CSV table of C-alpha atoms in Angstrom, one decimal:
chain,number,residue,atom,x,y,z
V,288,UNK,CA,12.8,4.5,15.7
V,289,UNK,CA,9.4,2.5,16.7
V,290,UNK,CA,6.3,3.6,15.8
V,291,UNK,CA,4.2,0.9,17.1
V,292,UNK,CA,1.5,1.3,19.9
V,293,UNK,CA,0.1,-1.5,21.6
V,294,UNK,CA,-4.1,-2.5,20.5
V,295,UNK,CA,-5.7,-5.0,23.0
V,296,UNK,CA,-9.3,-4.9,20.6
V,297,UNK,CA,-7.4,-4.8,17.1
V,298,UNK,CA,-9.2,-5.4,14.0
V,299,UNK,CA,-7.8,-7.5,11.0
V,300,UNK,CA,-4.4,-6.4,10.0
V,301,UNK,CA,-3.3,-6.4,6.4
V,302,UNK,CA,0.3,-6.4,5.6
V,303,UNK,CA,2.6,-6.9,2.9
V,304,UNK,CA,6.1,-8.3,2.6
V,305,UNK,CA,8.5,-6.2,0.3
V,306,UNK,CA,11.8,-5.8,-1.1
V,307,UNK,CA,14.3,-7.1,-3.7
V,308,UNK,CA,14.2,-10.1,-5.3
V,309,UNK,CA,15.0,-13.4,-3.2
V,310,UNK,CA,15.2,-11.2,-0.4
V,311,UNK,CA,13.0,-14.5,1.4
V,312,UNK,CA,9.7,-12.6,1.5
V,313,UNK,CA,7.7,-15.8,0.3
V,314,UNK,CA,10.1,-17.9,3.0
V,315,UNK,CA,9.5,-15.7,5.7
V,316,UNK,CA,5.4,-16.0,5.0
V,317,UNK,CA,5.7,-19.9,5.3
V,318,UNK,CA,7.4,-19.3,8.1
V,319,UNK,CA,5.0,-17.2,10.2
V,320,UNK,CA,2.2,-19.7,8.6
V,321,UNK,CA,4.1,-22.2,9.8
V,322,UNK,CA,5.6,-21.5,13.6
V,323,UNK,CA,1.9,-20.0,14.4
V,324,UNK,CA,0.2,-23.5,13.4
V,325,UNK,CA,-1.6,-21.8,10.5
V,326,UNK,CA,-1.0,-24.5,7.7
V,327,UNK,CA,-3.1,-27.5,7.6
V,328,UNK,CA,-1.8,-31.3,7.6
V,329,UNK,CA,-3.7,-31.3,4.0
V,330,UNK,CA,-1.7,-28.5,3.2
V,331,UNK,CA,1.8,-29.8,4.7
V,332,UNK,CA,1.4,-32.8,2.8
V,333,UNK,CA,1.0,-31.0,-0.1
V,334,UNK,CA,3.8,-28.4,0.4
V,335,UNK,CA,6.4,-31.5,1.2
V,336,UNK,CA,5.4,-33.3,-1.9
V,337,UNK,CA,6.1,-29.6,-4.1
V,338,UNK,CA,9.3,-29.7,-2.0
V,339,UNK,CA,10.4,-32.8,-2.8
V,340,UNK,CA,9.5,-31.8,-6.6
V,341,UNK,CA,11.5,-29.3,-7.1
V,342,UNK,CA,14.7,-30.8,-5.4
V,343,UNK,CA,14.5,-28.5,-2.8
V,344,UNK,CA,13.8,-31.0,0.4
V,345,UNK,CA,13.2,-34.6,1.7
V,346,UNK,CA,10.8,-36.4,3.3
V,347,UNK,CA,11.2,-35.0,6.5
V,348,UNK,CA,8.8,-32.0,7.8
V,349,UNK,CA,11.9,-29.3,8.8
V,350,UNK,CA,13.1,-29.5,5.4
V,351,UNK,CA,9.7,-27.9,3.5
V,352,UNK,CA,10.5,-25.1,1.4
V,353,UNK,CA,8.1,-22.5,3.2
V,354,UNK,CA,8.6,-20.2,0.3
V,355,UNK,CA,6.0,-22.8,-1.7
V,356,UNK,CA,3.3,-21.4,0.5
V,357,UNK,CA,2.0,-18.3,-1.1
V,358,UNK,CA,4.2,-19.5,-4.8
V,359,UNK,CA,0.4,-20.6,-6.1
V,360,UNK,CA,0.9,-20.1,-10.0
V,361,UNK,CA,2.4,-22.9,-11.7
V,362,UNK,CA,4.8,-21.0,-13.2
V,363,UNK,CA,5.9,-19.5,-10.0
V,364,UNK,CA,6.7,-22.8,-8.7
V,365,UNK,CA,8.8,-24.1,-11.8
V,366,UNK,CA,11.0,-20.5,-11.3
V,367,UNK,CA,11.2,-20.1,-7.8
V,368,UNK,CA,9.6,-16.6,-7.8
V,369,UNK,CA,6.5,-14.5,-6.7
V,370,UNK,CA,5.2,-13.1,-10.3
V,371,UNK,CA,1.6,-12.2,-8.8
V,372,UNK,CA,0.8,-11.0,-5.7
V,373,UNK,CA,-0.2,-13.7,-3.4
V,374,UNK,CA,-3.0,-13.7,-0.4
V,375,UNK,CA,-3.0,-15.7,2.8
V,376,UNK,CA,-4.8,-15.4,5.5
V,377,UNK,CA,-4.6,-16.7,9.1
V,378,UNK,CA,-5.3,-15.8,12.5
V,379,UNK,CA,-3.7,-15.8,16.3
V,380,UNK,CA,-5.6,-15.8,19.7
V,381,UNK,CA,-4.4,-12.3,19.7
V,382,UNK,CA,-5.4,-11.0,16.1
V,383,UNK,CA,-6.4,-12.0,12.4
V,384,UNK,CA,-4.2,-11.3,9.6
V,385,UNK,CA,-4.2,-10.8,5.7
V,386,UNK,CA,-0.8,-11.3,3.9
V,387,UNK,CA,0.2,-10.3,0.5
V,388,UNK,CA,3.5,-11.6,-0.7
V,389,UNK,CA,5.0,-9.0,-3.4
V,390,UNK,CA,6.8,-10.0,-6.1
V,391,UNK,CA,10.5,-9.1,-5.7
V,392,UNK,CA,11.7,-8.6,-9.4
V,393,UNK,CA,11.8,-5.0,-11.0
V,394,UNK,CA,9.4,-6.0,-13.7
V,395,UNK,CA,6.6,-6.7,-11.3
V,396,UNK,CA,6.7,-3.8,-9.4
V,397,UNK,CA,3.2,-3.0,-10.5
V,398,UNK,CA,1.7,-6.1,-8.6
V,399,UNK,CA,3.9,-4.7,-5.5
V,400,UNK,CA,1.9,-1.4,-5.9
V,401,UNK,CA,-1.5,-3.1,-5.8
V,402,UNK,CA,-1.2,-5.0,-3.1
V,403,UNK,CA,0.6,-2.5,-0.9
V,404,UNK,CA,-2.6,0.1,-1.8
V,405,UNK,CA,-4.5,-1.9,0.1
V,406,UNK,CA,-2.6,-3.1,3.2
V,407,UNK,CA,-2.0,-1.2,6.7
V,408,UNK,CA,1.5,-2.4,7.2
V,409,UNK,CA,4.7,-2.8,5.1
V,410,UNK,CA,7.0,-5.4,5.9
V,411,UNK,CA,10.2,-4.3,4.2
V,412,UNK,CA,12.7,-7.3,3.7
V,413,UNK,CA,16.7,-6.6,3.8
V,414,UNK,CA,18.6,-9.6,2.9
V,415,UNK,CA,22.1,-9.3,4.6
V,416,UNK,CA,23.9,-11.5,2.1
V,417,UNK,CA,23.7,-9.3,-0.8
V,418,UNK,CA,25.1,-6.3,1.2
V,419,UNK,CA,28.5,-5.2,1.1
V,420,UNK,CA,29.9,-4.9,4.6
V,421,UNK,CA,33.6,-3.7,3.9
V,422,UNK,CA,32.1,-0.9,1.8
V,423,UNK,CA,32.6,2.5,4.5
V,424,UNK,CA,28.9,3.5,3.7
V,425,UNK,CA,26.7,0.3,4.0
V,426,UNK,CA,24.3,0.9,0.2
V,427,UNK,CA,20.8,-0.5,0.2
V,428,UNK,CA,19.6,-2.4,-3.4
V,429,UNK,CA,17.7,-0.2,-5.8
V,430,UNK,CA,14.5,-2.9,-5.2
V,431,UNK,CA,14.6,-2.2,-2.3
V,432,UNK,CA,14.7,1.7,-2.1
V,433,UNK,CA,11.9,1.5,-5.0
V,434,UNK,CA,9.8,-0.5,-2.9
V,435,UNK,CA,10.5,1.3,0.0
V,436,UNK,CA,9.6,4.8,-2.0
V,437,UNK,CA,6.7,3.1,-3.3
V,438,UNK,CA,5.4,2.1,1.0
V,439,UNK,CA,6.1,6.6,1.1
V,440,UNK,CA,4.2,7.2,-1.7
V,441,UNK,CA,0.9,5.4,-0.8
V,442,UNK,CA,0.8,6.9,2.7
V,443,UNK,CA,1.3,3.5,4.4
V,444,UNK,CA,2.3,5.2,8.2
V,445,UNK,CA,3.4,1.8,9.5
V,446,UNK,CA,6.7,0.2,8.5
V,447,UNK,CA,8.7,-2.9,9.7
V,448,UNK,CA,12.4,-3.9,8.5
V,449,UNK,CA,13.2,-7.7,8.8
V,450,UNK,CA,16.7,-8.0,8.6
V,451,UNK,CA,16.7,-11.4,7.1
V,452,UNK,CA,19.4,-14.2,6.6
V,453,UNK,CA,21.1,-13.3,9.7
V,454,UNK,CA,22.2,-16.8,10.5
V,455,UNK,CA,24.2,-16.0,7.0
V,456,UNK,CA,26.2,-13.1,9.3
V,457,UNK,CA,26.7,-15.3,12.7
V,458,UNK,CA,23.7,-12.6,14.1
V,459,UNK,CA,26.4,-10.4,14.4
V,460,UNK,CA,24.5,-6.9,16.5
V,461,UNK,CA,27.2,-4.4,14.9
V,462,UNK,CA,26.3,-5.5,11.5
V,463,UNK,CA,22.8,-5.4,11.8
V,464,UNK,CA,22.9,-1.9,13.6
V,465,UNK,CA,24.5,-0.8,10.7
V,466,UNK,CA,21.6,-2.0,8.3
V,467,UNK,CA,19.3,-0.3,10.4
V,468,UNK,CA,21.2,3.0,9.9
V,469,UNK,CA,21.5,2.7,6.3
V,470,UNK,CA,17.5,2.0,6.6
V,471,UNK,CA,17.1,5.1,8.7
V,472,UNK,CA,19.5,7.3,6.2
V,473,UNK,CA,16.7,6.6,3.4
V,474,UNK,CA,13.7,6.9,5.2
V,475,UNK,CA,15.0,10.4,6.0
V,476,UNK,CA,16.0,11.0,2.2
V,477,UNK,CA,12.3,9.7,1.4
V,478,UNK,CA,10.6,11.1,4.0
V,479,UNK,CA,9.1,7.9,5.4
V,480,UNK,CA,7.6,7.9,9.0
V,481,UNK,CA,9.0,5.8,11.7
V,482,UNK,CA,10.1,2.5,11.4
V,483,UNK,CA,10.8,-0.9,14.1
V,484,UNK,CA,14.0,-3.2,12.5
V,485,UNK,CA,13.6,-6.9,13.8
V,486,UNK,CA,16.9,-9.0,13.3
V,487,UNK,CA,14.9,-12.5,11.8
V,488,UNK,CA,15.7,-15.7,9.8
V,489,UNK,CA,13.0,-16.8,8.2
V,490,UNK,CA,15.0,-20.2,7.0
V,491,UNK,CA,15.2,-21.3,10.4
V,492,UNK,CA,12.6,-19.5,12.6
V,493,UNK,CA,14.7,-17.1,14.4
V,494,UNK,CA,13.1,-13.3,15.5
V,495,UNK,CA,10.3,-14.8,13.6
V,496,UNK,CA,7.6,-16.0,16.5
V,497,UNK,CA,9.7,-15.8,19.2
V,498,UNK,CA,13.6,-14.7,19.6
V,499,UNK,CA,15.9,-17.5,20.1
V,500,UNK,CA,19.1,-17.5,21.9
V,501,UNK,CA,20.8,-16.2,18.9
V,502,UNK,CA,19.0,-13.1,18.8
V,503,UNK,CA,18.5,-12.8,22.5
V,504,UNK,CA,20.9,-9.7,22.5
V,505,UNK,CA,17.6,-8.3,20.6
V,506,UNK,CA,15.6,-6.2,23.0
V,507,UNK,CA,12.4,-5.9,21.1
V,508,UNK,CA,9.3,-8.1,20.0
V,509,UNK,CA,9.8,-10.3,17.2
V,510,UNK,CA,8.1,-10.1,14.3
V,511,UNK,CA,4.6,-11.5,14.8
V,512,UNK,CA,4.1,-10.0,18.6
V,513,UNK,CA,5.3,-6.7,16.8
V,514,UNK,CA,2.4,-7.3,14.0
V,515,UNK,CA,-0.1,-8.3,16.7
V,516,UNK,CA,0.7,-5.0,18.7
V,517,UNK,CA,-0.1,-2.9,16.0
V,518,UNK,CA,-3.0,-0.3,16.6
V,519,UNK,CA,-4.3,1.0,13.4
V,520,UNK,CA,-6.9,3.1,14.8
V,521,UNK,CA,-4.5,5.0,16.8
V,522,UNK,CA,-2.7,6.1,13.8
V,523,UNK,CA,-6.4,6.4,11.7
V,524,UNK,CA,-8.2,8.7,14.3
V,525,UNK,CA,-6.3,11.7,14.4
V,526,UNK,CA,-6.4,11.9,10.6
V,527,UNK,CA,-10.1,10.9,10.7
V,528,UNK,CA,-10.9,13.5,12.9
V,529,UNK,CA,-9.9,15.9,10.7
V,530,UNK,CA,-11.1,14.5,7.0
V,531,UNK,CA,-14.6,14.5,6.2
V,532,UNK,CA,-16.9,12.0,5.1
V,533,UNK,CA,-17.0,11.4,1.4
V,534,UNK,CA,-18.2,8.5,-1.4
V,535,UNK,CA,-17.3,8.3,-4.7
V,536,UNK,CA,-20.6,8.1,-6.6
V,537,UNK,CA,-20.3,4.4,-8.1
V,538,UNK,CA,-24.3,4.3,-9.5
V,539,UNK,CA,-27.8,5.6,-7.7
V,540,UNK,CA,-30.5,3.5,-7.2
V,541,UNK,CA,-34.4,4.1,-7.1
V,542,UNK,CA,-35.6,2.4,-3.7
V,543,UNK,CA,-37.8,-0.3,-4.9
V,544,UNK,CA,-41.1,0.8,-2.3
V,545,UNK,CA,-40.9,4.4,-2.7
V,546,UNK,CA,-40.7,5.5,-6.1
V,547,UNK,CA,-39.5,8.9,-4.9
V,548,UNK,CA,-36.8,8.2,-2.9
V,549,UNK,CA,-33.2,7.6,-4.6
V,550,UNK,CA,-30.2,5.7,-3.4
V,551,UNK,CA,-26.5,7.4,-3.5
V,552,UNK,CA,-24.0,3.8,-3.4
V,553,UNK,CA,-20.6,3.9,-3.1
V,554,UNK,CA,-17.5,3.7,-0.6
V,555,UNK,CA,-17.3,5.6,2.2
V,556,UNK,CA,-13.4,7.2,2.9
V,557,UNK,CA,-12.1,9.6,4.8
V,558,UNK,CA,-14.2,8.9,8.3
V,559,UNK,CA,-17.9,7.8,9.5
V,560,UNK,CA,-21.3,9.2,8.5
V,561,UNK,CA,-23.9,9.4,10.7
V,562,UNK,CA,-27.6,9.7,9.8
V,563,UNK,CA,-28.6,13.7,9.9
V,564,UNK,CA,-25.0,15.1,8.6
V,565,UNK,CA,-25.3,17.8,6.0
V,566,UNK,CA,-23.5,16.7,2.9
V,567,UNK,CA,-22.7,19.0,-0.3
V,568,UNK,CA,-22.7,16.8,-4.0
V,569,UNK,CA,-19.9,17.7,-6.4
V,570,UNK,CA,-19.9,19.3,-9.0
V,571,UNK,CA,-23.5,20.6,-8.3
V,572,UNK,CA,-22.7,22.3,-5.4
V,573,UNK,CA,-26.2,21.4,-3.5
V,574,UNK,CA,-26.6,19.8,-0.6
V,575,UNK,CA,-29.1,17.9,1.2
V,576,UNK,CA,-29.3,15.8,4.9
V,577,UNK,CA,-28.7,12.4,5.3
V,578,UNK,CA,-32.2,10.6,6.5
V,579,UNK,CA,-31.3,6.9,6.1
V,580,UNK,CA,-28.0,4.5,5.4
V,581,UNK,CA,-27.8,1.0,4.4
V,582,UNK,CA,-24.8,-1.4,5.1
V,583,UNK,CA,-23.9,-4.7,4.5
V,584,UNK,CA,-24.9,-4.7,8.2
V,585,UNK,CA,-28.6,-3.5,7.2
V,586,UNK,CA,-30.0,-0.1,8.0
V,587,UNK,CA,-28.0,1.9,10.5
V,588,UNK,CA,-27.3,5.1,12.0
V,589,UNK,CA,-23.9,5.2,11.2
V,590,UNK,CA,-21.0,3.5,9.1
V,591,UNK,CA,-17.7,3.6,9.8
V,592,UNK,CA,-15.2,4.3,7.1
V,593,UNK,CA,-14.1,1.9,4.4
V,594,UNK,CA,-17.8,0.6,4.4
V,595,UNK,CA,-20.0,0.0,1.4
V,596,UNK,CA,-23.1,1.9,1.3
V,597,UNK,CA,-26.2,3.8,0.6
V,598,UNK,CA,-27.3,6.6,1.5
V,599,UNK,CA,-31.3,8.7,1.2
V,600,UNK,CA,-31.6,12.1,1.5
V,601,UNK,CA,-34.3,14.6,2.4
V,602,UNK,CA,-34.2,16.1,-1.1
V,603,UNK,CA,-33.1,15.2,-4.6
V,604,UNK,CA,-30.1,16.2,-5.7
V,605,UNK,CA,-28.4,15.8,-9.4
V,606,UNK,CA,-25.8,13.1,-8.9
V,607,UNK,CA,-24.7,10.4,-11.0
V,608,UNK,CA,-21.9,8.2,-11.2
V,609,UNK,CA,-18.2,10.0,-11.1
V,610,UNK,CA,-19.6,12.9,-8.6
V,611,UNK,CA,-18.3,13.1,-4.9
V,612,UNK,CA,-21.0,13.4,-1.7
V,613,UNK,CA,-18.8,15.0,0.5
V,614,UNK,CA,-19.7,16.1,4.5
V,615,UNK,CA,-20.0,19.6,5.0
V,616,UNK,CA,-17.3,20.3,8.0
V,617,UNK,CA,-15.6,23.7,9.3
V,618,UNK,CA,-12.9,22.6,7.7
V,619,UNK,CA,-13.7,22.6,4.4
V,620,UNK,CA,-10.8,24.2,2.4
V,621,UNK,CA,-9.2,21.5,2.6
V,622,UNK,CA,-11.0,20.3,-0.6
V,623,UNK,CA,-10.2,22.2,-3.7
V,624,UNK,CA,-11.9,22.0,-7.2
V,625,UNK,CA,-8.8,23.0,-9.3
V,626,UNK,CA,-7.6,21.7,-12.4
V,627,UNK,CA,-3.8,21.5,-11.9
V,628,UNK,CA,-2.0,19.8,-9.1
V,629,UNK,CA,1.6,18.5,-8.3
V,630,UNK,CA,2.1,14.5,-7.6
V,631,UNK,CA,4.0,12.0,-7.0
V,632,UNK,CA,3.8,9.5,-10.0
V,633,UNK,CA,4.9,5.6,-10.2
V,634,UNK,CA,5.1,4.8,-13.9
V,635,UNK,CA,3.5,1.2,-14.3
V,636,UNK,CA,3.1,1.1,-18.5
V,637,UNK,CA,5.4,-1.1,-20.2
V,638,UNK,CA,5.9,1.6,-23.1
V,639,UNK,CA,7.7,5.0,-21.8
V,640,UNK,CA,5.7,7.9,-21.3
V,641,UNK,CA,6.4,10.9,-24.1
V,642,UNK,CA,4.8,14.6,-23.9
V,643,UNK,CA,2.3,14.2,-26.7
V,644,UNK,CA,1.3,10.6,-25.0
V,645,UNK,CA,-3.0,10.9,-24.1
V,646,UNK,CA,-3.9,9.9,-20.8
V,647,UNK,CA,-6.7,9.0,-18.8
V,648,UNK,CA,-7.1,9.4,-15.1
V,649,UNK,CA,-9.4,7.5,-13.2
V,650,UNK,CA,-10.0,10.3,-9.5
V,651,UNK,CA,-13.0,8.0,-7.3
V,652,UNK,CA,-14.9,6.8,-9.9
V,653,UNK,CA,-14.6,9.6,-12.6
V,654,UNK,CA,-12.5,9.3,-15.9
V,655,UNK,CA,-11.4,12.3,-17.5
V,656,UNK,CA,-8.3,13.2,-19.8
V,657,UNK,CA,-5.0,14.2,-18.1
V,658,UNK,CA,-1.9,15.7,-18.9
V,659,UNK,CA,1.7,15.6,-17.6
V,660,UNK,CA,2.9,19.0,-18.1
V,661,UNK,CA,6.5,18.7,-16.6
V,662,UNK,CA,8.5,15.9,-14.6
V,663,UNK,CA,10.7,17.8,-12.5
V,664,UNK,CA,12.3,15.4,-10.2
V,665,UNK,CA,13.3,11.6,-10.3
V,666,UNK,CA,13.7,9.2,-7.9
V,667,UNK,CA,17.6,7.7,-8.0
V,668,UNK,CA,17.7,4.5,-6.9
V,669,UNK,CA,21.9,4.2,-6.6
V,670,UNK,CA,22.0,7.7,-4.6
V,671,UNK,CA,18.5,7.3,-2.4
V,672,UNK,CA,17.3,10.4,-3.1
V,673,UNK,CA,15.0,12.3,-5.3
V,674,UNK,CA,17.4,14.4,-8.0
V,675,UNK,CA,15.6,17.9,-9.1
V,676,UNK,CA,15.6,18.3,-12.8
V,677,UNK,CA,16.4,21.6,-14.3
V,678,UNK,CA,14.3,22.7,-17.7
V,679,UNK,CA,16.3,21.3,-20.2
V,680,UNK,CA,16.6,18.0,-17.7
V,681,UNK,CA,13.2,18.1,-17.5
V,682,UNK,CA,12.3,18.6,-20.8
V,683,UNK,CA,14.5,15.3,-21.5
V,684,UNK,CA,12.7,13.5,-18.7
V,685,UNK,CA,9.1,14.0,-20.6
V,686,UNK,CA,10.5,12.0,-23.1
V,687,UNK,CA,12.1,9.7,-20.8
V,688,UNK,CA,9.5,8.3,-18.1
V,689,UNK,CA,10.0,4.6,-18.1
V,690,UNK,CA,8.2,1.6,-16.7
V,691,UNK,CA,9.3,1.6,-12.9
V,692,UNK,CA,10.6,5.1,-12.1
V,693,UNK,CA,9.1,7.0,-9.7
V,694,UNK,CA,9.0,11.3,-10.8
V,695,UNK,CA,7.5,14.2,-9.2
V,696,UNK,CA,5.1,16.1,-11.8
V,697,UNK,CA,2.7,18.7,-12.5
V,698,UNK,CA,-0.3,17.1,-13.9
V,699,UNK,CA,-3.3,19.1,-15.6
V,700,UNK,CA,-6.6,17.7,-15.7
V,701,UNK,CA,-9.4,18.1,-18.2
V,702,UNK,CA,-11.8,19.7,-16.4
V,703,UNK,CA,-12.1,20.5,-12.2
V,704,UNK,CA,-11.5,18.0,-9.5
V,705,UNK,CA,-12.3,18.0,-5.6
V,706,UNK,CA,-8.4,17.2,-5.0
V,707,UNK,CA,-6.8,17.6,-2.0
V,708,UNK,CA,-3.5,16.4,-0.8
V,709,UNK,CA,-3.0,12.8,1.2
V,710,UNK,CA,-2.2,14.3,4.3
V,711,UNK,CA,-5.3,15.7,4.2
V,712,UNK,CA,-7.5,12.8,2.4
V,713,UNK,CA,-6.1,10.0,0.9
V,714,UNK,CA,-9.3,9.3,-1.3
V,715,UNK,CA,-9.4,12.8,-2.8
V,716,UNK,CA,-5.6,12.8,-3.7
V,717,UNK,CA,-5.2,9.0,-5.4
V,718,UNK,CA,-5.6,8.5,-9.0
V,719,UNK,CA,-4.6,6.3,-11.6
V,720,UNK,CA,-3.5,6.8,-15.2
V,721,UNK,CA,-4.5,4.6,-18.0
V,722,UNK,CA,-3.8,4.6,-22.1
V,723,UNK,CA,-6.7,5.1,-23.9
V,724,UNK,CA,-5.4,3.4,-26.8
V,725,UNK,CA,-4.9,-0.2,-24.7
V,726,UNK,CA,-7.0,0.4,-21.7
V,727,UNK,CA,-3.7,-1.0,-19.7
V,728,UNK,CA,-2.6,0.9,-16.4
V,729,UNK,CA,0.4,3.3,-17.1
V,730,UNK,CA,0.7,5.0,-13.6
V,731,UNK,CA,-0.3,5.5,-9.9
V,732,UNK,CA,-0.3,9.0,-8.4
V,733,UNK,CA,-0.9,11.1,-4.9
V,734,UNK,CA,-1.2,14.7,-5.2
V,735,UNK,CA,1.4,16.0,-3.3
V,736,UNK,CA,-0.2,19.9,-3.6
V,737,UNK,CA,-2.6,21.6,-5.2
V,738,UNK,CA,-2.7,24.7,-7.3
């Protein structure tokens, strides 16, 4: 069931907290911002006086509503709920964190997408008091198994389930054993990889920091030694070592002493670039070698992937903004110029997607018109499981695609695209949709396989 291996130099973690609404994602933030002595006096005074506010407390420190602590938009405050995805950031002698609190609520699962695309772990909230324990087969709420589908479909490879509210229960082991197998029953139905349960309460500390002696029949860490222990790069290199180097073209830039030379800026993804690699520019085909690269860092002779940067080559080559620089490896099938593609698509728009709807697609930094051809699977969120459509089914579910569900599709695109799938590189299979007609987001996709 773990998946965790233990980092002694680990880097800035960034994690989310998911799951149905008032599940206590926002309660068990405060919490770990809280017991780990990461909230200001300033900031208690201030979260005591919103307390006291909204009826929710006295004067007295132990009685803060903790959920206040990432609730920053007025209007989250007067409801009680996360609407937009809320940062905080603190640290531990051990490591350095960035939180984002997702909003819980079916109608804001497009904030939960955004901030889980950028975070390295998923915390995945289970609130035992809105489970049905006399029911033979214990059945997770359809929040949650959206959210969790949604942690499968960006790739995110590390995955924590805190059992929360189990004061609510007595801490009773059986009954949390039987969450985590309900847990492990979907991650199996979605394919998600491993996973590390942690019995908490975020109300009243316990699992949270440290177990108390309620949860001492717990053998693991709790939650924030199992955060600390988390090595990224451990689960980074081996996919690394196999993806080549690539930025998405954002703009080139002439270099302001040599009117000769040119500047390729942009992202780097996939893994690091070292001054001297041979790089191929798509479409063009061409390639060139890598003489010089510029970081945030200043000039160096290699970045590391995620970096912004620029790059000078030996020769000019015709690239503007939307192409790919991509490093020429032995492995180079593994990026495809094809038009058509299968993916995994989470519907975002507020209006329902139709067969004659236009599309755009934003791949890297390119736009270009898309098409979906066919949904031929949806996600169900009372069964688990993704339900294959037949053709007359799926010829329903074009005109049926509605904000929130999650469908497998074939998707055409307007002209070629390096695409590749995300076990192979992550960059090259993300895209976005967006309606030309309002310029609002309708969907995020991953290219399962290309054609």
């Amino acid at each position: 069931m773990s998946n965790i291996t233990i980092s002694n130099g680990a880097r800035p973690l960034r994690f989310i907290t998911c799951g149905s609404v008032d599940d206590g994602k926002s309660t068990l933030i405060g919490r770990l911002l809280y017991d780990s002595n990461a909230l200001m006096l300033d900031q208690l005074d201030a979260l005591a006086a919103a307390s006291r506010k909204r009826g929710g407390a006295n004067a007295s420190t132990d009685a803060i509503d903790l959920s206040l602590a990432t609730d920053g938009l007025e209007a989250e405050r007067e409801q009680g709920i996360t609407i937009d995805v809320a940062y905080r950031y603190f640290a531990t002698p051990k490591r350095k964190f960035i939180i984002a609190d997702a909003p819980g609520h079916e109608q804001y699962t497009r904030n939960m997408v955004t901030g889980a695309s950028k975070s390295d772990v998923a915390v995945v909230l289970i609130d035992v008091t809105k489970l049905d324990f006399s029911a033979q087969a214990l059945e997770l709420l359809p929040q949650t198994i959206r959210h969790a589908a949604i942690v499968g479909l960006l790739g995110l490879v590390h995955v924590v389930v805190a059992v929360n509210k189990m004061d609510a229960i007595d801490f009773d082991e059986l009954k949390f054993e039987r969450v985590v197998a309900a847990f492990t029953k979907l991650a199996q139905a979605l394919s998600l990889p491993a996973f590390t349960a942690v019995p908490v309460s975020a109300l009243h500390g316990d699992g949270i920091v440290i177990h108390t002696e309620r949860t001492a029949w717990f053998k693991g860490p709790a939650l924030l030694p199992l955060l600390e222990s988390i090595d990224l790069d451990a689960s980074s290199g081996a996919h690394e070592a196999r993806t080549a180097a690539l930025i998405a073209v954002q703009y080139v830039t002439r270099d302001a002493l040599d009117d000769h030379r040119r500047w390729i800026c942009g992202d780097l993804a996939g893994s690091a670039l070292d001054v001297g690699t041979r790089i191929r520019a798509w479409p063009s085909g061409a390639s060139a070698i890598v003489t010089a690269i510029n970081t945030p860092r200043g000039a160096t002779s290699s970045a590391a992937c995620g970096e912004a940067l620029s790059i000078a080559l030996d020769r000019q080559l015709d690239v503007a903004r939307g192409d790919w620089v991509i490093a020429e490896t032995s492995e180079r099938d593994e990026v495809q110029p094809v038009r058509c593609a299968t993916a995994t698509v989470a519907w975002l728009g507020n209006a329902p997607h139709t067969q004659s709807r236009r599309l755009l697609a934003r791949h890297g930094t390119r736009w270009l018109p898309v098409r979906i051809t066919r949904v031929f699977s949806r996600l169900d969120l009372n069964q688990g499981r993704w339900i294959e459509l037949d053709e007359s089914d799926s010829d329903r579910a074009n005109e049926g695609v509605t904000t929130n569900d999650l469908v497998n599709v074939n998707i055409e695109f307007a002209s070629e695209l390096p695409l590749a799938t995300f076990a192979a590189c992550k960059a090259l299979a993300s895209f976005v949709l967006v309606d030309p007609s309002t310029n609002v987001t309708a969907g995020a996709g991953m290219i399962s396989s290309v054609e």
